[in-house]
């Protein structure tokens, strides 16, 4: 795998700070092995950053930390929680000032950027200890450079299409298999206080990029070319842009022009949209907001351009844990991470968001205690759809392998701005796409270091 030294505006500052502080690869290699503490006892303080903002899984992580500290009285674990968007800002600015944790969660696209600026320690030894053959190779490879593994997959999920069975039945509609069918169904169901499908375009998130990626991937394409340039002007991508603009205008609330992922999902949780795209996290959201609708939701594959088109795979996320290079106690971080995979605790963690978080290791989903969860039983069909999507999809922009370009594609929000210009100012889609494509490609070129 070949990684170009591509750095975002924020991380360009990070490199300068790291050079001044004298960070080097030798330190990373030396710290990567898990040492045997003297007298077998761990001692020291670590800080953990994670983005599990929902109560149940946050509580499982805190309980795991409490248990670990009880077993190791000389260890103190401080846990801090940030939303995914806040986390990106926190680490990119924090690394330059030295304010980063010992370990954290991360998004796959962010891991590549972290590796690129030398922020992480290898965790080959930890993966081997947990059991390398228990992880999917593709999930491990997302955080691997030059045979060094820098991330440990904690759970997996994938984007699928969520429907309202009752609304489809009441209107004599079938589950859409193509984008045209989705448009017709969503347009029909936009009535009586319900929107057919909300189309989010907020510039503080990457939802418009995600939606565009759905369409392009379903046609066998990519938002990045094989040489890692942005493609927003090809016929397939232009069709996708025009499709989502049409859907926004005819089936979506107009406020969605500023929606982020939570605002988008909340509409479906509350029963105000007939269709949505998301992972199994939709189940818990509906259960908490509109439990009376729980029997009426289900998941299906994301539509295709033509019903008989091949299954290209859409978007998979393997959410990992990472250990930071600057950590003074990587041995504690790795030992704590290892405990999260202990079967009983791991199943409790996954069960905090049933179907939303699928096991990243084998030997879990066939356990009776995992299968006996009422929501997993109820949503067996949805789980199978998501499992299939996990196996065939990639992170956005990773069709040609993990790359920093893929991360910048989602982190810069230029595609979201493009959509807003088309919708708000009536800019021609091709003109807006040419501008956005130029911006992103110039950013890639300007930040490339040999």
CSV table of C-alpha atoms in Angstrom, one decimal:
chain,number,residue,atom,x,y,z
A,1,UNK,CA,0.0,0.0,0.0
A,2,UNK,CA,1.4,3.4,-1.0
A,3,UNK,CA,0.6,6.5,1.1
A,4,UNK,CA,1.4,9.9,-0.1
A,5,UNK,CA,2.4,12.4,2.5
A,6,UNK,CA,-0.8,14.4,2.2
A,7,UNK,CA,-1.7,16.8,5.0
A,8,UNK,CA,-4.8,18.8,5.7
A,9,UNK,CA,-4.6,22.5,6.7
A,10,UNK,CA,-4.9,21.5,10.4
A,11,UNK,CA,-2.4,18.6,10.2
A,12,UNK,CA,0.2,20.7,8.4
A,13,UNK,CA,0.5,22.6,11.7
A,14,UNK,CA,0.8,19.2,13.5
A,15,UNK,CA,3.9,18.2,11.5
A,16,UNK,CA,5.7,21.4,12.4
A,17,UNK,CA,5.0,20.9,16.1
A,18,UNK,CA,6.1,17.2,15.9
A,19,UNK,CA,9.4,18.2,14.2
A,20,UNK,CA,10.1,20.8,16.9
A,21,UNK,CA,9.3,18.3,19.6
A,22,UNK,CA,11.7,15.8,18.1
A,23,UNK,CA,9.3,12.9,17.6
A,24,UNK,CA,10.9,10.0,15.7
A,25,UNK,CA,10.0,6.5,14.4
A,26,UNK,CA,12.6,4.9,16.7
A,27,UNK,CA,10.6,6.0,19.7
A,28,UNK,CA,7.4,4.6,18.1
A,29,UNK,CA,9.0,1.2,17.4
A,30,UNK,CA,10.4,1.0,20.9
A,31,UNK,CA,7.1,1.8,22.5
A,32,UNK,CA,5.1,-0.6,20.3
A,33,UNK,CA,6.0,-3.7,22.2
A,34,UNK,CA,4.0,-4.5,25.3
A,35,UNK,CA,6.5,-4.5,28.2
A,36,UNK,CA,6.1,-6.8,31.2
A,37,UNK,CA,5.7,-4.4,34.2
A,38,UNK,CA,8.0,-5.0,37.1
A,39,UNK,CA,6.4,-7.4,39.6
A,40,UNK,CA,3.6,-7.9,37.0
A,41,UNK,CA,1.8,-4.7,38.1
A,42,UNK,CA,0.7,-1.9,35.9
A,43,UNK,CA,1.2,1.6,37.2
A,44,UNK,CA,0.4,5.1,35.7
A,45,UNK,CA,-2.3,7.4,34.5
A,46,UNK,CA,-3.9,7.3,31.0
A,47,UNK,CA,-6.5,9.4,29.3
A,48,UNK,CA,-9.0,7.8,27.0
A,49,UNK,CA,-11.0,9.8,24.4
A,50,UNK,CA,-14.0,8.2,22.8
A,51,UNK,CA,-17.1,9.2,20.8
A,52,UNK,CA,-19.6,6.9,22.4
A,53,UNK,CA,-21.9,9.7,23.4
A,54,UNK,CA,-25.0,7.4,23.8
A,55,UNK,CA,-25.6,6.4,27.4
A,56,UNK,CA,-25.5,2.6,27.3
A,57,UNK,CA,-22.2,2.1,25.5
A,58,UNK,CA,-20.6,5.0,27.3
A,59,UNK,CA,-21.6,3.2,30.6
A,60,UNK,CA,-20.0,-0.1,29.4
A,61,UNK,CA,-16.7,1.7,28.7
A,62,UNK,CA,-16.8,3.5,32.0
A,63,UNK,CA,-17.6,0.2,33.8
A,64,UNK,CA,-14.7,-1.5,32.0
A,65,UNK,CA,-12.4,1.3,33.2
A,66,UNK,CA,-13.6,1.0,36.7
A,67,UNK,CA,-13.0,-2.7,36.7
A,68,UNK,CA,-9.6,-2.3,35.3
A,69,UNK,CA,-8.6,0.3,37.9
A,70,UNK,CA,-9.9,-2.0,40.7
A,71,UNK,CA,-7.7,-4.9,39.3
A,72,UNK,CA,-4.7,-2.5,38.9
A,73,UNK,CA,-4.8,-0.1,41.9
A,74,UNK,CA,-1.8,1.9,40.6
A,75,UNK,CA,-3.6,2.8,37.4
A,76,UNK,CA,-5.9,5.7,36.9
A,77,UNK,CA,-8.0,6.0,33.7
A,78,UNK,CA,-9.6,9.3,32.8
A,79,UNK,CA,-12.3,9.1,30.2
A,80,UNK,CA,-13.4,12.1,28.0
A,81,UNK,CA,-16.2,11.9,25.5
A,82,UNK,CA,-16.5,13.9,22.3
A,83,UNK,CA,-18.8,13.8,19.3
A,84,UNK,CA,-17.1,12.5,16.1
A,85,UNK,CA,-17.0,16.0,14.6
A,86,UNK,CA,-15.6,17.5,17.8
A,87,UNK,CA,-13.1,14.7,18.1
A,88,UNK,CA,-11.6,15.5,14.7
A,89,UNK,CA,-11.1,19.1,15.7
A,90,UNK,CA,-9.8,18.1,19.1
A,91,UNK,CA,-7.1,15.8,17.9
A,92,UNK,CA,-5.9,17.8,14.9
A,93,UNK,CA,-5.5,20.9,17.1
A,94,UNK,CA,-4.4,19.0,20.2
A,95,UNK,CA,-1.6,17.2,18.6
A,96,UNK,CA,0.2,20.4,17.7
A,97,UNK,CA,0.0,21.5,21.4
A,98,UNK,CA,0.6,18.1,22.9
A,99,UNK,CA,-2.9,17.7,24.2
A,100,UNK,CA,-3.8,14.2,22.9
A,101,UNK,CA,-4.9,11.1,24.8
A,102,UNK,CA,-3.1,7.8,25.4
A,103,UNK,CA,-5.7,5.9,23.4
A,104,UNK,CA,-8.9,6.7,21.6
A,105,UNK,CA,-11.6,5.7,19.2
A,106,UNK,CA,-11.3,7.0,15.6
A,107,UNK,CA,-13.0,6.9,12.2
A,108,UNK,CA,-11.2,4.8,9.6
A,109,UNK,CA,-10.5,7.9,7.4
A,110,UNK,CA,-9.0,9.7,10.3
A,111,UNK,CA,-6.7,6.8,11.1
A,112,UNK,CA,-4.9,7.2,7.8
A,113,UNK,CA,-4.4,10.9,8.5
A,114,UNK,CA,-3.1,10.1,12.0
A,115,UNK,CA,-0.6,7.5,10.6
A,116,UNK,CA,0.5,10.0,8.0
A,117,UNK,CA,1.6,12.6,10.6
A,118,UNK,CA,3.2,10.0,12.8
A,119,UNK,CA,0.7,10.3,15.6
A,120,UNK,CA,0.1,6.6,16.4
A,121,UNK,CA,2.0,3.6,17.8
A,122,UNK,CA,1.9,0.2,16.1
A,123,UNK,CA,-0.4,-2.3,17.8
A,124,UNK,CA,0.7,-5.5,16.0
A,125,UNK,CA,1.4,-7.2,19.3
A,126,UNK,CA,-2.0,-6.3,20.7
A,127,UNK,CA,-3.8,-7.7,17.6
A,128,UNK,CA,-1.7,-10.9,17.8
A,129,UNK,CA,-2.6,-11.2,21.5
A,130,UNK,CA,-6.3,-10.8,20.9
A,131,UNK,CA,-6.1,-13.2,17.9
A,132,UNK,CA,-5.2,-11.9,14.5
A,133,UNK,CA,-7.1,-14.6,12.7
A,134,UNK,CA,-10.3,-13.5,14.5
A,135,UNK,CA,-10.4,-10.1,12.7
A,136,UNK,CA,-11.3,-9.6,9.0
A,137,UNK,CA,-8.2,-8.9,7.0
A,138,UNK,CA,-9.9,-5.9,5.3
A,139,UNK,CA,-10.6,-4.3,8.6
A,140,UNK,CA,-7.0,-4.7,9.8
A,141,UNK,CA,-5.7,-3.4,6.5
A,142,UNK,CA,-7.5,-0.1,6.8
A,143,UNK,CA,-5.0,0.9,9.5
A,144,UNK,CA,-1.9,-0.8,8.1
A,145,UNK,CA,1.2,0.7,6.5
A,146,UNK,CA,4.4,-1.1,5.7
A,147,UNK,CA,3.3,-4.2,7.7
A,148,UNK,CA,2.7,-2.1,10.8
A,149,UNK,CA,-0.9,-2.2,12.2
A,150,UNK,CA,-1.9,1.1,13.8
A,151,UNK,CA,-5.6,0.4,14.7
A,152,UNK,CA,-7.6,-2.4,16.3
A,153,UNK,CA,-11.2,-2.8,14.9
A,154,UNK,CA,-13.7,-2.6,17.8
A,155,UNK,CA,-17.0,-3.1,15.9
A,156,UNK,CA,-18.3,-2.9,12.3
A,157,UNK,CA,-21.4,-1.5,10.6
A,158,UNK,CA,-22.6,-0.5,7.2
A,159,UNK,CA,-25.0,1.9,5.6
A,160,UNK,CA,-28.2,0.4,4.4
A,161,UNK,CA,-31.7,1.7,3.5
A,162,UNK,CA,-34.3,1.9,6.3
A,163,UNK,CA,-38.0,1.8,5.4
A,164,UNK,CA,-41.4,2.2,7.0
A,165,UNK,CA,-43.3,-1.0,6.3
A,166,UNK,CA,-46.6,0.4,7.3
A,167,UNK,CA,-46.4,3.4,5.0
A,168,UNK,CA,-45.4,1.2,2.1
A,169,UNK,CA,-48.3,-1.1,2.7
A,170,UNK,CA,-50.8,1.7,3.1
A,171,UNK,CA,-49.8,3.1,-0.3
A,172,UNK,CA,-49.5,-0.3,-2.1
A,173,UNK,CA,-45.8,0.3,-2.6
A,174,UNK,CA,-43.0,-2.3,-2.8
A,175,UNK,CA,-39.5,-1.8,-1.3
A,176,UNK,CA,-37.5,0.2,-3.8
A,177,UNK,CA,-34.7,-1.6,-5.6
A,178,UNK,CA,-33.6,1.2,-7.9
A,179,UNK,CA,-33.0,4.9,-7.4
A,180,UNK,CA,-35.9,5.7,-9.7
A,181,UNK,CA,-38.2,3.5,-7.6
A,182,UNK,CA,-37.0,5.2,-4.5
A,183,UNK,CA,-37.7,8.6,-6.0
A,184,UNK,CA,-41.3,7.6,-7.0
A,185,UNK,CA,-42.0,6.0,-3.6
A,186,UNK,CA,-40.5,8.9,-1.6
A,187,UNK,CA,-42.5,11.4,-3.6
A,188,UNK,CA,-45.7,9.5,-3.1
A,189,UNK,CA,-45.1,9.3,0.7
A,190,UNK,CA,-44.3,13.0,1.1
A,191,UNK,CA,-47.6,13.9,2.7
A,192,UNK,CA,-49.5,14.1,6.0
A,193,UNK,CA,-46.5,15.5,7.9
A,194,UNK,CA,-44.1,12.9,6.6
A,195,UNK,CA,-41.2,13.4,4.2
A,196,UNK,CA,-40.3,10.7,1.8
A,197,UNK,CA,-36.6,11.1,2.3
A,198,UNK,CA,-34.5,13.9,3.9
A,199,UNK,CA,-31.4,14.9,2.0
A,200,UNK,CA,-28.8,16.4,4.4
A,201,UNK,CA,-26.3,18.9,3.2
A,202,UNK,CA,-24.9,20.5,6.3
A,203,UNK,CA,-21.3,21.8,6.0
A,204,UNK,CA,-20.4,20.7,9.5
A,205,UNK,CA,-20.7,17.0,8.5
A,206,UNK,CA,-20.1,14.8,5.5
A,207,UNK,CA,-23.6,13.6,4.9
A,208,UNK,CA,-24.0,15.0,1.4
A,209,UNK,CA,-20.7,13.3,0.5
A,210,UNK,CA,-22.1,10.1,1.9
A,211,UNK,CA,-25.3,10.3,-0.1
A,212,UNK,CA,-23.4,11.1,-3.3
A,213,UNK,CA,-21.1,8.2,-2.6
A,214,UNK,CA,-24.2,5.8,-2.3
A,215,UNK,CA,-25.3,6.6,-5.8
A,216,UNK,CA,-21.8,6.6,-7.4
A,217,UNK,CA,-20.8,3.3,-5.7
A,218,UNK,CA,-24.1,1.7,-6.7
A,219,UNK,CA,-23.0,2.4,-10.3
A,220,UNK,CA,-19.6,0.8,-9.9
A,221,UNK,CA,-17.8,4.2,-9.6
A,222,UNK,CA,-15.8,6.1,-7.0
A,223,UNK,CA,-15.5,9.7,-6.0
A,224,UNK,CA,-11.7,9.2,-6.4
A,225,UNK,CA,-9.9,8.0,-9.5
A,226,UNK,CA,-7.3,5.3,-9.3
A,227,UNK,CA,-4.6,7.9,-9.1
A,228,UNK,CA,-6.5,9.5,-6.2
A,229,UNK,CA,-7.9,12.6,-7.9
A,230,UNK,CA,-11.4,13.8,-7.1
A,231,UNK,CA,-14.0,13.0,-9.7
A,232,UNK,CA,-17.2,15.1,-9.5
A,233,UNK,CA,-17.7,15.8,-13.3
A,234,UNK,CA,-18.0,12.3,-14.8
A,235,UNK,CA,-21.5,11.4,-16.2
A,236,UNK,CA,-22.1,9.0,-13.3
A,237,UNK,CA,-21.2,11.4,-10.6
A,238,UNK,CA,-23.1,14.2,-12.3
A,239,UNK,CA,-26.2,12.0,-12.5
A,240,UNK,CA,-25.8,11.4,-8.7
A,241,UNK,CA,-25.5,15.1,-8.0
A,242,UNK,CA,-28.6,15.9,-10.0
A,243,UNK,CA,-30.5,13.0,-8.4
A,244,UNK,CA,-29.9,14.2,-4.9
A,245,UNK,CA,-30.8,17.8,-5.8
A,246,UNK,CA,-34.1,16.6,-7.2
A,247,UNK,CA,-34.8,14.5,-4.1
A,248,UNK,CA,-34.0,17.5,-1.9
A,249,UNK,CA,-36.4,19.7,-3.7
A,250,UNK,CA,-39.3,17.2,-3.9
A,251,UNK,CA,-39.1,14.8,-0.9
A,252,UNK,CA,-37.0,16.5,1.8
A,253,UNK,CA,-37.5,19.2,4.4
A,254,UNK,CA,-35.8,22.4,3.3
A,255,UNK,CA,-34.0,22.7,6.7
A,256,UNK,CA,-32.0,19.6,5.7
A,257,UNK,CA,-29.7,21.9,3.8
A,258,UNK,CA,-28.0,22.4,7.2
A,259,UNK,CA,-28.5,18.9,8.7
A,260,UNK,CA,-25.8,16.9,10.3
A,261,UNK,CA,-26.0,13.1,10.9
A,262,UNK,CA,-27.9,13.4,14.2
A,263,UNK,CA,-30.5,15.8,12.8
A,264,UNK,CA,-31.0,13.6,9.8
A,265,UNK,CA,-31.4,10.5,11.9
A,266,UNK,CA,-33.8,12.1,14.3
A,267,UNK,CA,-36.4,12.7,11.7
A,268,UNK,CA,-36.5,8.9,11.1
A,269,UNK,CA,-36.5,8.2,14.8
A,270,UNK,CA,-39.5,10.4,15.2
A,271,UNK,CA,-41.4,8.8,12.3
A,272,UNK,CA,-41.2,12.0,10.2
A,273,UNK,CA,-39.4,10.3,7.2
A,274,UNK,CA,-40.4,7.2,5.3
A,275,UNK,CA,-36.9,6.3,4.2
A,276,UNK,CA,-33.4,6.9,5.5
A,277,UNK,CA,-29.9,5.6,5.1
A,278,UNK,CA,-28.0,4.6,8.2
A,279,UNK,CA,-26.6,1.6,10.1
A,280,UNK,CA,-28.3,-0.5,12.7
A,281,UNK,CA,-28.2,2.5,15.1
A,282,UNK,CA,-31.6,3.4,13.6
A,283,UNK,CA,-33.2,0.7,15.8
A,284,UNK,CA,-32.1,2.2,19.1
A,285,UNK,CA,-33.1,5.7,17.9
A,286,UNK,CA,-36.6,4.6,17.0
A,287,UNK,CA,-36.9,2.6,20.2
A,288,UNK,CA,-36.0,5.6,22.3
A,289,UNK,CA,-38.1,8.2,20.3
A,290,UNK,CA,-41.1,6.3,18.8
A,291,UNK,CA,-41.3,2.8,20.3
A,292,UNK,CA,-44.7,2.3,18.8
A,293,UNK,CA,-43.0,2.3,15.3
A,294,UNK,CA,-40.4,-0.3,16.2
A,295,UNK,CA,-42.5,-3.0,14.5
A,296,UNK,CA,-42.8,-1.0,11.3
A,297,UNK,CA,-39.1,-0.5,10.4
A,298,UNK,CA,-36.7,-2.7,8.6
A,299,UNK,CA,-33.5,-2.6,6.6
A,300,UNK,CA,-32.9,-3.4,2.9
A,301,UNK,CA,-29.9,-3.0,0.5
A,302,UNK,CA,-29.2,0.5,-0.9
A,303,UNK,CA,-30.8,0.9,-4.3
A,304,UNK,CA,-29.1,0.4,-7.6
A,305,UNK,CA,-29.3,2.3,-10.9
A,306,UNK,CA,-30.8,-0.8,-12.5
A,307,UNK,CA,-32.3,-3.7,-10.5
A,308,UNK,CA,-30.1,-6.2,-12.3
A,309,UNK,CA,-26.8,-4.3,-11.8
A,310,UNK,CA,-24.1,-6.1,-9.9
A,311,UNK,CA,-23.7,-5.7,-6.1
A,312,UNK,CA,-20.7,-3.4,-5.9
A,313,UNK,CA,-20.8,-2.8,-2.2
A,314,UNK,CA,-21.4,0.6,-0.7
A,315,UNK,CA,-20.1,2.0,2.6
A,316,UNK,CA,-18.6,-0.1,5.5
A,317,UNK,CA,-17.2,1.3,8.7
A,318,UNK,CA,-14.9,-0.7,10.9
A,319,UNK,CA,-14.6,1.6,14.0
A,320,UNK,CA,-11.2,1.1,15.6
A,321,UNK,CA,-9.2,1.9,18.7
A,322,UNK,CA,-5.7,3.5,18.5
A,323,UNK,CA,-2.8,4.1,20.8
A,324,UNK,CA,-1.1,7.5,20.5
A,325,UNK,CA,2.6,7.7,19.9
A,326,UNK,CA,3.0,10.3,22.7
A,327,UNK,CA,1.6,8.0,25.4
A,328,UNK,CA,3.8,7.5,28.3
A,329,UNK,CA,2.0,4.3,29.2
A,330,UNK,CA,1.2,2.4,26.0
A,331,UNK,CA,1.3,-0.9,28.0
A,332,UNK,CA,-1.7,0.3,30.1
A,333,UNK,CA,-3.6,1.4,27.0
A,334,UNK,CA,-3.0,-2.0,25.3
A,335,UNK,CA,-3.9,-4.0,28.4
A,336,UNK,CA,-7.1,-2.0,28.8
A,337,UNK,CA,-8.0,-2.5,25.2
A,338,UNK,CA,-7.5,-6.2,25.5
A,339,UNK,CA,-10.0,-6.4,28.3
A,340,UNK,CA,-12.7,-4.8,26.1
A,341,UNK,CA,-12.6,-8.0,23.9
A,342,UNK,CA,-13.2,-10.3,26.8
A,343,UNK,CA,-16.3,-12.2,25.7
A,344,UNK,CA,-18.8,-11.2,28.4
A,345,UNK,CA,-17.8,-7.6,28.4
A,346,UNK,CA,-17.6,-7.4,24.6
A,347,UNK,CA,-21.1,-8.8,24.2
A,348,UNK,CA,-22.4,-6.3,26.8
A,349,UNK,CA,-20.8,-3.6,24.7
A,350,UNK,CA,-22.3,-4.8,21.4
A,351,UNK,CA,-25.6,-5.3,23.1
A,352,UNK,CA,-25.7,-1.7,24.2
A,353,UNK,CA,-26.6,-0.9,20.6
A,354,UNK,CA,-28.1,-4.2,19.2
A,355,UNK,CA,-27.6,-4.6,15.5
A,356,UNK,CA,-25.9,-1.2,15.4
A,357,UNK,CA,-22.6,-2.5,16.4
A,358,UNK,CA,-21.7,-5.9,14.8
A,359,UNK,CA,-18.7,-7.9,16.1
A,360,UNK,CA,-15.3,-7.1,14.7
A,361,UNK,CA,-14.0,-10.5,15.8
A,362,UNK,CA,-15.2,-14.1,15.1
A,363,UNK,CA,-16.8,-16.4,17.7
A,364,UNK,CA,-19.2,-13.8,19.1
A,365,UNK,CA,-22.3,-13.7,16.9
A,366,UNK,CA,-22.9,-17.4,17.4
A,367,UNK,CA,-22.9,-17.2,21.2
A,368,UNK,CA,-26.3,-17.8,22.8
A,369,UNK,CA,-26.1,-14.7,25.0
A,370,UNK,CA,-25.5,-12.6,21.9
A,371,UNK,CA,-28.3,-14.2,19.9
A,372,UNK,CA,-30.8,-14.1,22.8
A,373,UNK,CA,-31.0,-10.3,22.8
A,374,UNK,CA,-34.7,-9.5,22.0
A,375,UNK,CA,-33.8,-6.8,19.4
A,376,UNK,CA,-31.3,-9.0,17.6
A,377,UNK,CA,-34.0,-11.6,17.4
A,378,UNK,CA,-36.6,-9.1,16.2
A,379,UNK,CA,-34.3,-7.6,13.6
A,380,UNK,CA,-32.7,-10.7,12.3
A,381,UNK,CA,-33.4,-9.7,8.7
A,382,UNK,CA,-31.9,-6.3,9.1
A,383,UNK,CA,-28.8,-7.8,10.7
A,384,UNK,CA,-28.3,-10.1,7.8
A,385,UNK,CA,-28.7,-7.2,5.3
A,386,UNK,CA,-26.1,-5.2,7.3
A,387,UNK,CA,-23.7,-8.1,7.6
A,388,UNK,CA,-23.8,-8.6,3.9
A,389,UNK,CA,-23.1,-4.9,3.3
A,390,UNK,CA,-20.2,-5.0,5.8
A,391,UNK,CA,-18.5,-7.7,3.8
A,392,UNK,CA,-18.7,-5.9,0.4
A,393,UNK,CA,-18.4,-2.2,1.1
A,394,UNK,CA,-15.4,0.1,1.9
A,395,UNK,CA,-15.0,3.4,3.7
A,396,UNK,CA,-15.7,6.4,1.5
A,397,UNK,CA,-12.9,6.9,-1.0
A,398,UNK,CA,-11.2,3.6,-0.1
A,399,UNK,CA,-12.1,1.7,-3.3
A,400,UNK,CA,-8.4,2.0,-4.3
A,401,UNK,CA,-7.1,1.3,-0.8
A,402,UNK,CA,-6.9,3.4,2.3
A,403,UNK,CA,-5.6,6.9,1.6
A,404,UNK,CA,-5.4,10.3,3.2
A,405,UNK,CA,-7.2,11.7,0.2
A,406,UNK,CA,-10.2,9.6,1.2
A,407,UNK,CA,-10.1,11.2,4.6
A,408,UNK,CA,-9.9,14.7,3.2
A,409,UNK,CA,-12.8,13.9,0.9
A,410,UNK,CA,-15.0,13.6,3.9
A,411,UNK,CA,-13.3,16.0,6.4
A,412,UNK,CA,-13.2,19.2,4.2
A,413,UNK,CA,-16.9,19.4,3.5
A,414,UNK,CA,-16.3,20.9,0.1
A,415,UNK,CA,-18.9,18.6,-1.5
A,416,UNK,CA,-21.5,19.8,1.0
A,417,UNK,CA,-20.7,23.4,0.0
A,418,UNK,CA,-21.1,22.4,-3.6
A,419,UNK,CA,-24.6,21.0,-3.0
A,420,UNK,CA,-25.6,24.2,-1.1
A,421,UNK,CA,-24.4,26.4,-3.9
A,422,UNK,CA,-26.5,24.4,-6.4
A,423,UNK,CA,-29.6,24.5,-4.2
A,424,UNK,CA,-29.4,28.0,-2.8
A,425,UNK,CA,-27.9,29.9,-5.7
A,426,UNK,CA,-29.1,27.8,-8.6
A,427,UNK,CA,-25.6,27.2,-9.8
A,428,UNK,CA,-25.4,24.7,-12.6
A,429,UNK,CA,-24.4,21.3,-11.2
A,430,UNK,CA,-21.5,20.9,-13.6
A,431,UNK,CA,-20.1,24.3,-12.9
A,432,UNK,CA,-20.4,23.8,-9.1
A,433,UNK,CA,-18.8,20.3,-9.5
A,434,UNK,CA,-15.9,21.7,-11.5
A,435,UNK,CA,-15.3,24.3,-8.8
A,436,UNK,CA,-15.4,21.7,-6.0
A,437,UNK,CA,-13.3,19.2,-7.9
A,438,UNK,CA,-10.7,21.9,-8.6
A,439,UNK,CA,-10.6,22.9,-4.9
A,440,UNK,CA,-10.1,19.4,-3.7
A,441,UNK,CA,-7.5,18.4,-6.3
A,442,UNK,CA,-5.6,21.6,-5.6
A,443,UNK,CA,-5.7,20.9,-1.9
A,444,UNK,CA,-4.3,17.4,-2.6
A,445,UNK,CA,-1.6,18.8,-4.8
A,446,UNK,CA,-0.6,21.6,-2.5
A,447,UNK,CA,-0.3,19.3,0.5
A,448,UNK,CA,1.6,16.6,-1.2
A,449,UNK,CA,5.1,16.1,0.1
A,450,UNK,CA,7.5,13.6,-1.4
